[in-house]
Amino acid sequence: MTTEKTSPEKWKRIAMSFFGVIITGFCIGAFQKANLGADPFTCFVTGISNIFGSTYSTFYLIVTGALLIGVFFVEKHYIGIATLINLFFTGMAADFMRGILDNLFPAPGIGARIVMMLAGILGTCFAASVYFTADLGVSAYDAWSLIAANKYKVAAFRLCRIASDTICVLTGLLCHVTIGAGTVITALFMGPVVQWFNTHVSEPFLYGQKRG
């Protein structure tokens, strides 16, 4: 494959990684404003930030950075440029969107909160599809489930992820984070919806419509 062909695809993958991370951050902000439950890792980081009375972005950087240091020493091949984009921009995008929503909807009713939650779920699935399809590294949180399953053979990846998600949700619950419909819907439907976006949006965008 020639450099002329690989270089445009490389930059397209980087752009997809950045786009996926920013949209993920925006969706986290929507989840937080809706206060109807979010994905497990968001619950965990939100809970820790609540304890210290700080911003989500600050503790997203701290928690994810600590996980990433461990990944570097244990199985660093999971780290890529998308991992670093995720580290530095997800939290900032989440706080940015939360600030906008706080200004636009100081006290949203249940209808507006449900719309924010559903938009957050759909947007998270779309963003995950774009990020994963770019294939330039995984988040530090995802990496640890992969390491537990593939390096240490603790259990299948699915079970390792269930265990880590459960720990995150319980931590969030103990730290007074709302565990609600958003958490349940994300857990049950994120996989199939991400796959739909992979097939109909992300892969055709990256590889072209003729990929078979």
Tab-separated table of C-alpha atoms in Angstrom, residues 10-178:
chain	number	residue	atom	x	y	z
A	10	LYS	CA	-4.359	7.779	8.961
A	11	TRP	CA	-5.523	11.379	9.248
A	12	LYS	CA	-9.124	10.295	8.806
A	13	ARG	CA	-8.702	7.865	11.710
A	14	ILE	CA	-7.172	10.588	13.899
A	15	ALA	CA	-10.058	12.948	13.045
A	16	MET	CA	-12.565	10.202	13.857
A	17	SER	CA	-10.865	9.548	17.204
A	18	PHE	CA	-10.970	13.221	18.146
A	19	PHE	CA	-14.584	13.603	16.985
A	20	GLY	CA	-15.659	10.490	18.903
A	21	VAL	CA	-14.002	11.719	22.105
A	22	ILE	CA	-15.571	15.187	21.907
A	23	ILE	CA	-19.051	13.777	21.266
A	24	THR	CA	-18.567	11.352	24.160
A	25	GLY	CA	-17.719	14.282	26.429
A	26	PHE	CA	-20.764	16.221	25.274
A	27	CYS	CA	-22.954	13.191	25.999
A	28	ILE	CA	-21.498	12.844	29.495
A	29	GLY	CA	-22.470	16.469	30.132
A	30	ALA	CA	-25.999	15.667	28.945
A	31	PHE	CA	-26.162	12.599	31.211
A	32	GLN	CA	-25.060	14.664	34.198
A	33	LYS	CA	-27.620	17.395	33.547
A	34	ALA	CA	-30.422	14.880	32.972
A	35	ASN	CA	-29.540	13.187	36.290
A	36	LEU	CA	-31.307	9.986	35.230
A	37	GLY	CA	-28.296	7.708	35.240
A	38	ALA	CA	-25.172	7.460	33.089
A	39	ASP	CA	-22.681	4.826	31.970
A	40	PRO	CA	-20.714	3.070	34.763
A	41	PHE	CA	-17.383	4.873	34.363
A	42	THR	CA	-19.115	8.266	34.281
A	43	CYS	CA	-20.892	7.273	37.511
A	44	PHE	CA	-17.535	6.410	39.079
A	45	VAL	CA	-15.712	9.604	38.088
A	46	THR	CA	-18.713	11.781	38.963
A	47	GLY	CA	-18.861	10.151	42.379
A	48	ILE	CA	-15.170	10.734	43.064
A	49	SER	CA	-15.438	14.359	41.915
A	50	ASN	CA	-18.451	14.811	44.229
A	51	ILE	CA	-16.388	13.651	47.209
A	52	PHE	CA	-13.728	16.265	46.572
A	53	GLY	CA	-16.113	18.985	45.374
A	54	SER	CA	-14.211	19.376	42.115
A	55	THR	CA	-15.043	19.289	38.413
A	56	TYR	CA	-15.620	16.164	36.383
A	57	SER	CA	-12.780	17.079	34.001
A	58	THR	CA	-10.254	17.323	36.845
A	59	PHE	CA	-10.992	13.873	38.203
A	60	TYR	CA	-11.481	12.320	34.784
A	61	LEU	CA	-7.890	13.334	34.060
A	62	ILE	CA	-6.651	12.080	37.440
A	63	VAL	CA	-8.493	8.734	37.411
A	64	THR	CA	-7.887	7.980	33.741
A	65	GLY	CA	-4.267	9.091	34.025
A	66	ALA	CA	-3.679	6.732	36.958
A	67	LEU	CA	-5.252	3.843	35.036
A	68	LEU	CA	-3.168	4.727	31.990
A	69	ILE	CA	0.103	4.652	33.935
A	70	GLY	CA	-0.746	1.122	35.027
A	71	VAL	CA	-1.580	0.111	31.459
A	72	PHE	CA	1.756	1.508	30.265
A	73	PHE	CA	3.737	-0.739	32.600
A	74	VAL	CA	1.559	-3.839	32.189
A	75	GLU	CA	0.423	-3.947	28.532
A	76	LYS	CA	1.286	-0.741	26.713
A	77	HIS	CA	0.317	-1.954	23.241
A	78	TYR	CA	-3.275	-0.951	24.086
A	79	ILE	CA	-2.170	2.696	24.192
A	80	GLY	CA	-2.487	4.756	21.020
A	81	ILE	CA	-3.068	8.334	19.978
A	82	ALA	CA	-6.803	7.908	20.596
A	83	THR	CA	-6.019	6.895	24.203
A	84	LEU	CA	-4.275	10.228	24.770
A	85	ILE	CA	-7.025	12.195	23.019
A	86	ASN	CA	-9.502	10.477	25.318
A	87	LEU	CA	-7.403	11.314	28.384
A	88	PHE	CA	-7.097	15.041	27.751
A	89	PHE	CA	-10.333	16.016	26.009
A	90	THR	CA	-13.228	13.896	27.311
A	91	GLY	CA	-13.486	15.601	30.692
A	92	MET	CA	-13.139	19.106	29.248
A	93	ALA	CA	-15.863	18.423	26.674
A	94	ALA	CA	-18.149	17.078	29.425
A	95	ASP	CA	-17.713	20.168	31.632
A	96	PHE	CA	-18.167	22.445	28.594
A	97	MET	CA	-21.478	20.828	27.639
A	98	ARG	CA	-22.682	20.739	31.251
A	99	GLY	CA	-22.008	24.480	31.513
A	100	ILE	CA	-24.005	25.185	28.340
A	101	LEU	CA	-26.937	23.072	29.528
A	102	ASP	CA	-26.861	24.700	32.973
A	103	ASN	CA	-27.203	28.104	31.315
A	104	LEU	CA	-29.912	27.052	28.867
A	105	PHE	CA	-31.919	24.882	31.275
A	106	PRO	CA	-31.314	25.985	34.897
A	107	ALA	CA	-34.133	23.766	36.204
A	108	PRO	CA	-35.262	21.355	33.460
A	109	GLY	CA	-38.501	19.449	33.826
A	110	ILE	CA	-38.737	15.698	33.535
A	111	GLY	CA	-39.531	15.895	29.809
A	112	ALA	CA	-36.375	17.873	29.032
A	113	ARG	CA	-34.320	15.571	31.246
A	114	ILE	CA	-35.602	12.487	29.398
A	115	VAL	CA	-34.708	14.106	26.056
A	116	MET	CA	-31.193	14.875	27.359
A	117	MET	CA	-30.805	11.305	28.592
A	118	LEU	CA	-31.931	9.773	25.283
A	119	ALA	CA	-29.721	12.169	23.315
A	120	GLY	CA	-26.828	11.190	25.580
A	121	ILE	CA	-27.424	7.466	25.023
A	122	LEU	CA	-27.731	7.756	21.236
A	123	GLY	CA	-24.787	10.144	21.017
A	124	THR	CA	-22.618	7.902	23.192
A	125	CYS	CA	-23.332	4.916	20.940
A	126	PHE	CA	-22.503	6.933	17.833
A	127	ALA	CA	-19.322	8.336	19.394
A	128	ALA	CA	-18.201	4.886	20.563
A	129	SER	CA	-18.691	3.507	17.059
A	130	VAL	CA	-16.605	6.291	15.497
A	131	TYR	CA	-13.889	5.956	18.173
A	132	PHE	CA	-13.655	2.162	17.995
A	133	THR	CA	-13.698	2.077	14.192
A	134	ALA	CA	-10.773	4.523	14.093
A	135	ASP	CA	-8.811	1.804	15.952
A	136	LEU	CA	-5.991	3.988	17.273
A	137	GLY	CA	-6.001	2.756	20.856
A	138	VAL	CA	-8.561	2.159	23.597
A	139	SER	CA	-9.383	4.147	26.706
A	140	ALA	CA	-7.504	3.279	29.871
A	141	TYR	CA	-10.737	1.996	31.431
A	142	ASP	CA	-11.422	-0.366	28.520
A	143	ALA	CA	-7.788	-1.499	28.516
A	144	TRP	CA	-7.936	-2.917	32.041
A	145	SER	CA	-10.810	-5.267	31.224
A	146	LEU	CA	-8.884	-6.413	28.143
A	147	ILE	CA	-5.740	-6.947	30.232
A	148	ALA	CA	-7.634	-8.940	32.878
A	149	ALA	CA	-9.168	-11.148	30.190
A	150	ASN	CA	-6.295	-11.541	27.726
A	151	LYS	CA	-3.122	-11.278	29.835
A	152	TYR	CA	-4.119	-12.577	33.248
A	153	LYS	CA	-6.926	-14.896	32.056
A	154	VAL	CA	-9.117	-13.884	35.008
A	155	ALA	CA	-12.275	-14.531	32.995
A	156	ALA	CA	-13.787	-13.769	29.613
A	157	PHE	CA	-13.728	-10.097	28.618
A	158	ARG	CA	-17.494	-9.849	29.035
A	159	LEU	CA	-17.277	-10.988	32.672
A	160	CYS	CA	-14.294	-8.760	33.406
A	161	ARG	CA	-16.205	-5.786	32.001
A	162	ILE	CA	-19.299	-6.652	34.036
A	163	ALA	CA	-17.137	-6.781	37.175
A	164	SER	CA	-15.463	-3.425	36.492
A	165	ASP	CA	-18.780	-1.799	35.568
A	166	THR	CA	-20.357	-3.129	38.767
A	167	ILE	CA	-17.552	-1.684	40.891
A	168	CYS	CA	-17.957	1.679	39.170
A	169	VAL	CA	-21.726	1.750	39.625
A	170	LEU	CA	-21.521	0.764	43.297
A	171	THR	CA	-18.876	3.437	43.901
A	172	GLY	CA	-21.058	6.029	42.231
A	173	LEU	CA	-24.047	4.907	44.282
A	174	LEU	CA	-22.089	5.241	47.520
A	175	CYS	CA	-21.048	8.736	46.419
A	176	HIS	CA	-24.653	9.836	45.851
A	177	VAL	CA	-24.622	9.610	42.050
A	178	THR	CA	-28.012	8.845	40.500
